[in-house]
PDB file of C-alpha atoms in Angstrom:
ATOM      1  CA  LEU A   1      -0.001   0.020  -0.017  1.00  0.00           C
ATOM      2  CA  PHE A   2       1.047   3.610  -0.533  1.00  0.00           C
ATOM      3  CA  ASN A   3       2.560   5.220   2.511  1.00  0.00           C
ATOM      4  CA  ASP A   4       3.729   8.779   2.109  1.00  0.00           C
ATOM      5  CA  ASP A   5       5.542   8.778   5.436  1.00  0.00           C
ATOM      6  CA  LEU A   6       8.048   6.326   3.994  1.00  0.00           C
ATOM      7  CA  ASP A   7       7.618   6.726   0.199  1.00  0.00           C
ATOM      8  CA  LEU A   8       8.556  10.341   0.028  1.00  0.00           C
ATOM      9  CA  GLN A   9      11.712   9.914   2.143  1.00  0.00           C
ATOM     10  CA  VAL A  10      12.806   7.106  -0.235  1.00  0.00           C
ATOM     11  CA  LEU A  11      11.911   9.231  -3.227  1.00  0.00           C
ATOM     12  CA  PHE A  12      13.831  12.269  -1.964  1.00  0.00           C
ATOM     13  CA  PHE A  13      16.809  10.201  -1.185  1.00  0.00           C
ATOM     14  CA  GLN A  14      17.129   9.714  -4.974  1.00  0.00           C
ATOM     15  CA  ALA A  15      18.008  13.431  -5.153  1.00  0.00           C
ATOM     16  CA  VAL A  16      20.726  12.867  -2.544  1.00  0.00           C
ATOM     17  CA  GLU A  17      22.115   9.949  -4.604  1.00  0.00           C
ATOM     18  CA  LYS A  18      22.039  11.819  -7.865  1.00  0.00           C
ATOM     19  CA  TYR A  19      23.137  15.338  -6.790  1.00  0.00           C
ATOM     20  CA  GLY A  20      24.924  14.801  -3.498  1.00  0.00           C
ATOM     21  CA  ALA A  21      24.920  17.972  -1.416  1.00  0.00           C
ATOM     22  CA  ARG A  22      24.142  20.164  -4.408  1.00  0.00           C
ATOM     23  CA  PHE A  23      20.438  19.459  -4.707  1.00  0.00           C
ATOM     24  CA  ASN A  24      17.749  22.048  -3.828  1.00  0.00           C
ATOM     25  CA  SER A  25      13.976  22.446  -3.863  1.00  0.00           C
ATOM     26  CA  ASN A  26      13.736  22.375  -7.597  1.00  0.00           C
ATOM     27  CA  GLN A  27      15.196  18.889  -7.925  1.00  0.00           C
ATOM     28  CA  LEU A  28      12.990  17.666  -5.096  1.00  0.00           C
ATOM     29  CA  ALA A  29       9.891  19.281  -6.584  1.00  0.00           C
ATOM     30  CA  LYS A  30      10.476  17.670  -9.982  1.00  0.00           C
ATOM     31  CA  LEU A  31      10.794  14.254  -8.350  1.00  0.00           C
ATOM     32  CA  PHE A  32       7.644  14.898  -6.263  1.00  0.00           C
ATOM     33  CA  TYR A  33       5.632  16.184  -9.232  1.00  0.00           C
ATOM     34  CA  THR A  34       6.599  13.355 -11.646  1.00  0.00           C
ATOM     35  CA  CYS A  35       7.033  10.336  -9.389  1.00  0.00           C
ATOM     36  CA  CYS A  36       4.544  10.599  -6.529  1.00  0.00           C
ATOM     37  CA  PRO A  37       1.254   8.994  -7.823  1.00  0.00           C
ATOM     38  CA  TYR A  38      -1.100  10.260  -5.102  1.00  0.00           C
ATOM     39  CA  ALA A  39      -2.090  13.787  -4.115  1.00  0.00           C
ATOM     40  CA  PRO A  40      -4.175  14.302  -0.936  1.00  0.00           C
ATOM     41  CA  GLY A  41      -4.421  17.716   0.770  1.00  0.00           C
ATOM     42  CA  GLU A  42      -1.297  19.829   0.498  1.00  0.00           C
ATOM     43  CA  TYR A  43       0.284  17.466  -2.017  1.00  0.00           C
ATOM     44  CA  ALA A  44      -2.516  18.320  -4.414  1.00  0.00           C
ATOM     45  CA  ILE A  45      -2.032  22.032  -3.840  1.00  0.00           C
ATOM     46  CA  PHE A  46       1.706  21.656  -4.521  1.00  0.00           C
ATOM     47  CA  LYS A  47       1.031  19.719  -7.741  1.00  0.00           C
ATOM     48  CA  LYS A  48      -1.506  22.253  -8.980  1.00  0.00           C
ATOM     49  CA  ASN A  49       0.849  25.126  -8.235  1.00  0.00           C
ATOM     50  CA  TYR A  50       3.914  23.416  -9.742  1.00  0.00           C
ATOM     51  CA  GLY A  51       1.957  22.538 -12.874  1.00  0.00           C
ATOM     52  CA  ARG A  52       1.119  26.235 -13.205  1.00  0.00           C
ATOM     53  CA  GLY A  53       4.730  27.271 -12.913  1.00  0.00           C
ATOM     54  CA  ILE A  54       4.584  28.336  -9.295  1.00  0.00           C
ATOM     55  CA  LEU A  55       7.873  26.965  -7.888  1.00  0.00           C
ATOM     56  CA  PRO A  56       9.385  26.529  -4.404  1.00  0.00           C
ATOM     57  CA  PRO A  57       9.627  28.305  -2.041  1.00  0.00           C
ATOM     58  CA  VAL A  58       6.247  29.923  -3.112  1.00  0.00           C
ATOM     59  CA  SER A  59       4.516  26.650  -4.095  1.00  0.00           C
ATOM     60  CA  GLY A  60       3.942  25.621  -0.488  1.00  0.00           C
ATOM     61  CA  ALA A  61       2.247  28.781   0.554  1.00  0.00           C
ATOM     62  CA  PHE A  62       0.302  29.919  -2.511  1.00  0.00           C
ATOM     63  CA  ASN A  63      -3.447  29.152  -2.305  1.00  0.00           C
ATOM     64  CA  ASN A  64      -2.741  26.741   0.576  1.00  0.00           C
ATOM     65  CA  GLU A  65      -4.277  28.363   3.595  1.00  0.00           C
ATOM     66  CA  PHE A  66      -5.992  25.236   5.031  1.00  0.00           C
ATOM     67  CA  TYR A  67      -3.299  22.636   4.401  1.00  0.00           C
ATOM     68  CA  HIS A  68       0.012  24.556   4.713  1.00  0.00           C
ATOM     69  CA  GLU A  69       0.424  23.348   8.349  1.00  0.00           C
ATOM     70  CA  GLY A  70      -0.097  19.686   7.552  1.00  0.00           C
ATOM     71  CA  MET A  71       1.904  16.699   8.780  1.00  0.00           C
ATOM     72  CA  GLY A  72       3.085  15.858   5.264  1.00  0.00           C
ATOM     73  CA  CYS A  73       6.072  18.100   5.977  1.00  0.00           C
ATOM     74  CA  CYS A  74       7.490  16.812   9.215  1.00  0.00           C
ATOM     75  CA  ILE A  75       7.160  13.136   8.315  1.00  0.00           C
ATOM     76  CA  ARG A  76      10.060  13.704   5.923  1.00  0.00           C
ATOM     77  CA  GLY A  77      12.330  15.171   8.656  1.00  0.00           C
ATOM     78  CA  GLU A  78      13.725  11.817   9.672  1.00  0.00           C
ATOM     79  CA  LEU A  79      15.656  11.610   6.402  1.00  0.00           C
ATOM     80  CA  TRP A  80      17.608  14.825   7.058  1.00  0.00           C
ATOM     81  CA  GLY A  81      18.219  13.887  10.689  1.00  0.00           C
ATOM     82  CA  CYS A  82      19.779  10.594   9.553  1.00  0.00           C
ATOM     83  CA  LEU A  83      21.828  12.213   6.839  1.00  0.00           C
ATOM     84  CA  PHE A  84      23.317  14.889   9.015  1.00  0.00           C
ATOM     85  CA  PRO A  85      23.922  13.451  12.535  1.00  0.00           C
ATOM     86  CA  ASN A  86      24.635  16.115  15.166  1.00  0.00           C
ATOM     87  CA  ASP A  87      24.664  18.837  12.391  1.00  0.00           C
ATOM     88  CA  PHE A  88      21.411  20.788  12.691  1.00  0.00           C
ATOM     89  CA  GLN A  89      22.407  23.661  10.427  1.00  0.00           C
ATOM     90  CA  ARG A  90      22.909  21.366   7.419  1.00  0.00           C
ATOM     91  CA  ALA A  91      19.794  19.349   8.236  1.00  0.00           C
ATOM     92  CA  LYS A  92      17.840  22.584   8.577  1.00  0.00           C
ATOM     93  CA  ARG A  93      18.883  23.722   5.087  1.00  0.00           C
ATOM     94  CA  TYR A  94      17.598  20.614   3.405  1.00  0.00           C
ATOM     95  CA  ALA A  95      14.458  20.381   5.553  1.00  0.00           C
ATOM     96  CA  PHE A  96      13.661  23.858   4.300  1.00  0.00           C
ATOM     97  CA  TYR A  97      14.248  22.799   0.672  1.00  0.00           C
ATOM     98  CA  ASP A  98      11.899  19.913   1.355  1.00  0.00           C
ATOM     99  CA  GLY A  99       9.199  21.615   3.420  1.00  0.00           C
ATOM    100  CA  CYS A 100       8.662  24.725   1.359  1.00  0.00           C
ATOM    101  CA  MET A 101       7.483  22.716  -1.689  1.00  0.00           C
ATOM    102  CA  ASP A 102       4.075  21.991  -0.194  1.00  0.00           C
ATOM    103  CA  HIS A 103       4.039  23.676   3.248  1.00  0.00           C
ATOM    104  CA  ALA A 104       4.953  26.943   4.928  1.00  0.00           C
ATOM    105  CA  ASN A 105       6.216  28.519   8.152  1.00  0.00           C
ATOM    106  CA  GLU A 106       5.073  26.580  11.234  1.00  0.00           C
ATOM    107  CA  SER A 107       4.925  23.235   9.420  1.00  0.00           C
ATOM    108  CA  ILE A 108       8.540  23.714   8.265  1.00  0.00           C
ATOM    109  CA  TRP A 109       9.534  24.485  11.875  1.00  0.00           C
ATOM    110  CA  SER A 110       7.925  21.094  12.741  1.00  0.00           C
ATOM    111  CA  GLU A 111      10.161  19.420  10.232  1.00  0.00           C
ATOM    112  CA  TYR A 112      13.179  21.079  11.869  1.00  0.00           C
ATOM    113  CA  PHE A 113      11.906  19.619  15.156  1.00  0.00           C
ATOM    114  CA  VAL A 114      11.595  16.021  13.873  1.00  0.00           C
ATOM    115  CA  ALA A 115      14.985  16.211  12.065  1.00  0.00           C
ATOM    116  CA  ALA A 116      16.579  17.560  15.323  1.00  0.00           C
ATOM    117  CA  LEU A 117      15.139  14.679  17.320  1.00  0.00           C
ATOM    118  CA  ILE A 118      16.755  12.140  14.959  1.00  0.00           C
ATOM    119  CA  LEU A 119      20.116  13.903  14.423  1.00  0.00           C
ATOM    120  CA  ASN A 120      20.584  14.405  18.181  1.00  0.00           C
ATOM    121  CA  SER A 121      19.838  10.726  18.830  1.00  0.00           C
ATOM    122  CA  PHE A 122      23.353   9.986  17.501  1.00  0.00           C
ATOM    123  CA  ILE A 123      24.867  11.662  20.546  1.00  0.00           C
ATOM    124  CA  CYS A 124      22.085  11.566  23.180  1.00  0.00           C
ATOM    125  CA  SER A 125      19.753   8.790  24.457  1.00  0.00           C
ATOM    126  CA  ASP A 126      17.876  10.615  27.206  1.00  0.00           C
ATOM    127  CA  ILE A 127      14.410  11.491  25.852  1.00  0.00           C
ATOM    128  CA  ASP A 128      13.992  14.643  27.979  1.00  0.00           C
ATOM    129  CA  GLU A 129      17.332  15.964  26.734  1.00  0.00           C
ATOM    130  CA  LEU A 130      16.416  15.030  23.151  1.00  0.00           C
ATOM    131  CA  LEU A 131      13.163  16.901  23.368  1.00  0.00           C
ATOM    132  CA  PHE A 132      14.918  19.927  24.879  1.00  0.00           C
ATOM    133  CA  ARG A 133      17.574  19.967  22.106  1.00  0.00           C
ATOM    134  CA  ALA A 134      14.948  19.617  19.419  1.00  0.00           C
ATOM    135  CA  LYS A 135      12.777  22.363  20.939  1.00  0.00           C
ATOM    136  CA  GLU A 136      15.771  24.696  20.911  1.00  0.00           C
ATOM    137  CA  CYS A 137      16.017  24.245  17.125  1.00  0.00           C
ATOM    138  CA  VAL A 138      12.573  25.799  16.607  1.00  0.00           C
ATOM    139  CA  PRO A 139      12.452  29.598  16.118  1.00  0.00           C
ATOM    140  CA  LEU A 140      11.745  31.595  19.263  1.00  0.00           C
ATOM    141  CA  GLY A 141       8.356  33.277  19.341  1.00  0.00           C
ATOM    142  CA  SER A 142       6.797  30.922  16.794  1.00  0.00           C
ATOM    143  CA  LYS A 143       3.457  29.334  17.554  1.00  0.00           C
ATOM    144  CA  PHE A 144       5.091  25.937  17.205  1.00  0.00           C
ATOM    145  CA  ARG A 145       7.802  26.754  19.771  1.00  0.00           C
ATOM    146  CA  ASN A 146       5.116  28.059  22.113  1.00  0.00           C
ATOM    147  CA  MET A 147       3.141  24.850  21.666  1.00  0.00           C
ATOM    148  CA  LEU A 148       6.174  22.676  22.470  1.00  0.00           C
ATOM    149  CA  GLU A 149       6.958  24.654  25.632  1.00  0.00           C
ATOM    150  CA  ALA A 150       3.352  24.440  26.822  1.00  0.00           C
ATOM    151  CA  VAL A 151       2.989  20.664  26.193  1.00  0.00           C
ATOM    152  CA  LEU A 152       6.343  19.861  27.774  1.00  0.00           C
ATOM    153  CA  ARG A 153       5.276  21.879  30.862  1.00  0.00           C
ATOM    154  CA  TRP A 154       1.859  20.070  30.979  1.00  0.00           C
ATOM    155  CA  CYS A 155       3.599  16.705  30.785  1.00  0.00           C
ATOM    156  CA  ASP A 156       5.690  17.627  33.827  1.00  0.00           C
ATOM    157  CA  GLU A 157       2.505  18.566  35.685  1.00  0.00           C
ATOM    158  CA  THR A 158       0.456  15.416  34.946  1.00  0.00           C
ATOM    159  CA  LYS A 159       0.777  11.952  33.432  1.00  0.00           C
ATOM    160  CA  ASP A 160      -2.975  11.684  32.672  1.00  0.00           C
ATOM    161  CA  ALA A 161      -2.985  11.177  28.883  1.00  0.00           C
ATOM    162  CA  ASP A 162      -6.732  11.911  28.559  1.00  0.00           C
ATOM    163  CA  LEU A 163      -6.349  15.208  30.381  1.00  0.00           C
ATOM    164  CA  LEU A 164      -3.384  16.141  28.246  1.00  0.00           C
ATOM    165  CA  ARG A 165      -5.261  15.233  25.057  1.00  0.00           C
ATOM    166  CA  ASN A 166      -8.154  17.461  26.061  1.00  0.00           C
ATOM    167  CA  LYS A 167      -5.891  20.378  26.865  1.00  0.00           C
ATOM    168  CA  ILE A 168      -4.060  20.003  23.539  1.00  0.00           C
ATOM    169  CA  LEU A 169      -7.276  19.863  21.504  1.00  0.00           C
ATOM    170  CA  ARG A 170      -8.666  22.894  23.389  1.00  0.00           C
ATOM    171  CA  GLU A 171      -5.557  25.035  22.922  1.00  0.00           C
ATOM    172  CA  PHE A 172      -4.140  23.752  19.644  1.00  0.00           C
ATOM    173  CA  GLY A 173      -6.872  21.722  17.912  1.00  0.00           C
ATOM    174  CA  HIS A 174      -7.600  22.185  14.233  1.00  0.00           C
ATOM    175  CA  PRO A 175     -10.370  20.840  11.961  1.00  0.00           C
ATOM    176  CA  ASP A 176      -7.746  19.219   9.704  1.00  0.00           C
ATOM    177  CA  CYS A 177      -6.819  15.931  11.456  1.00  0.00           C
ATOM    178  CA  THR A 178      -3.378  16.148   9.852  1.00  0.00           C
ATOM    179  CA  ASN A 179      -2.486  19.605  11.287  1.00  0.00           C
ATOM    180  CA  VAL A 180       0.954  19.680  12.888  1.00  0.00           C
ATOM    181  CA  PHE A 181      -0.012  21.371  16.168  1.00  0.00           C
ATOM    182  CA  GLN A 182      -2.241  18.740  17.666  1.00  0.00           C
ATOM    183  CA  ASN A 183      -0.260  15.829  16.149  1.00  0.00           C
ATOM    184  CA  LEU A 184       3.226  16.961  17.189  1.00  0.00           C
ATOM    185  CA  ALA A 185       1.770  17.708  20.610  1.00  0.00           C
ATOM    186  CA  PHE A 186       0.538  14.063  20.811  1.00  0.00           C
ATOM    187  CA  ILE A 187       4.043  12.971  19.724  1.00  0.00           C
ATOM    188  CA  VAL A 188       5.583  14.930  22.578  1.00  0.00           C
ATOM    189  CA  VAL A 189       3.114  13.374  25.048  1.00  0.00           C
ATOM    190  CA  GLY A 190       3.930   9.857  23.705  1.00  0.00           C
ATOM    191  CA  LEU A 191       7.691  10.406  23.985  1.00  0.00           C
ATOM    192  CA  LYS A 192       7.471  11.998  27.438  1.00  0.00           C
ATOM    193  CA  LEU A 193       5.160   9.430  28.978  1.00  0.00           C
ATOM    194  CA  TYR A 194       5.863   6.105  27.272  1.00  0.00           C
ATOM    195  CA  PHE A 195       9.400   6.091  25.884  1.00  0.00           C
ATOM    196  CA  HIS A 196      10.331   3.234  28.220  1.00  0.00           C
ATOM    197  CA  ASP A 197       8.654   0.559  26.082  1.00  0.00           C
ATOM    198  CA  PHE A 198       8.465   0.350  22.271  1.00  0.00           C
ATOM    199  CA  GLU A 199       5.050  -1.259  21.893  1.00  0.00           C
ATOM    200  CA  THR A 200       3.427   0.840  24.648  1.00  0.00           C
ATOM    201  CA  LEU A 201       4.853   3.970  23.068  1.00  0.00           C
ATOM    202  CA  ILE A 202       3.237   3.228  19.727  1.00  0.00           C
ATOM    203  CA  GLU A 203      -0.081   2.032  21.156  1.00  0.00           C
ATOM    204  CA  LYS A 204      -0.576   4.902  23.538  1.00  0.00           C
ATOM    205  CA  THR A 205       0.468   7.523  21.024  1.00  0.00           C
ATOM    206  CA  VAL A 206      -1.867   6.108  18.389  1.00  0.00           C
ATOM    207  CA  ARG A 207      -4.768   6.055  20.890  1.00  0.00           C
ATOM    208  CA  LEU A 208      -4.461   9.828  21.235  1.00  0.00           C
ATOM    209  CA  GLY A 209      -5.913  10.032  17.769  1.00  0.00           C
ATOM    210  CA  CYS A 210      -5.830  12.317  14.713  1.00  0.00           C
ATOM    211  CA  ASP A 211      -3.050  11.550  12.132  1.00  0.00           C
ATOM    212  CA  THR A 212      -2.118   8.237  13.796  1.00  0.00           C
ATOM    213  CA  ASP A 213       0.023   6.716  11.053  1.00  0.00           C
ATOM    214  CA  CYS A 214       2.285   9.790  11.297  1.00  0.00           C
ATOM    215  CA  THR A 215       2.353  10.060  15.084  1.00  0.00           C
ATOM    216  CA  GLY A 216       2.903   6.336  15.620  1.00  0.00           C
ATOM    217  CA  GLY A 217       5.580   6.268  12.953  1.00  0.00           C
ATOM    218  CA  ILE A 218       7.514   9.278  14.244  1.00  0.00           C
ATOM    219  CA  VAL A 219       7.636   8.132  17.895  1.00  0.00           C
ATOM    220  CA  ALA A 220       8.728   4.707  16.693  1.00  0.00           C
ATOM    221  CA  ALA A 221      11.436   6.298  14.503  1.00  0.00           C
ATOM    222  CA  VAL A 222      12.742   8.294  17.431  1.00  0.00           C
ATOM    223  CA  TRP A 223      12.807   5.166  19.625  1.00  0.00           C
ATOM    224  CA  GLY A 224      14.555   3.213  16.854  1.00  0.00           C
ATOM    225  CA  ALA A 225      17.117   5.958  16.325  1.00  0.00           C
ATOM    226  CA  VAL A 226      17.992   6.082  20.002  1.00  0.00           C
ATOM    227  CA  HIS A 227      18.218   2.333  20.352  1.00  0.00           C
TER     228      HIS A 227
END
């Protein structure tokens, strides 16, 4: 079955193999447009824009008000984290090349966050330290940074997952089930509360709901990278 969480990272790695460190958004966009057979949400907006000659970095923001903060961006962050261990500045550059094709602003910051979780796992195995390091890679004053700080604080105050879920949906909920704010918040809850056991981590994170293939996949990737 198609699975964009994995397929797109494999696809974009072709650009790495072909161009090395010289690739940019245009090479990624051409691969995305010609080789990705499906187009839900923001992917469809990107393909429509690209087909009309609207190229990155504008293609992710133009006529994309509802979907520009989708999870389709951060699910690709694992690739850049693996390629640039302990080197956030390089990972950030390519995460931006990636994210701006079909997303904008806060969603790109979320890709920075996921990439930072993975790249720091090469030098750190403590989940609290990993989350702190990744948070510090998100721009100060951004809504996404504020969300991370709030959810980390709430997790220190209570371990009640239902209560945390309700607070997240009240403060950061969005009608799009793939929106990054509620889903990355669920990822933080999963990592903070259940990182001790792989199966429990996936099960409890998925039970929080919304974009569950993404949330379950990302917490599993972080656990896998650390271990």
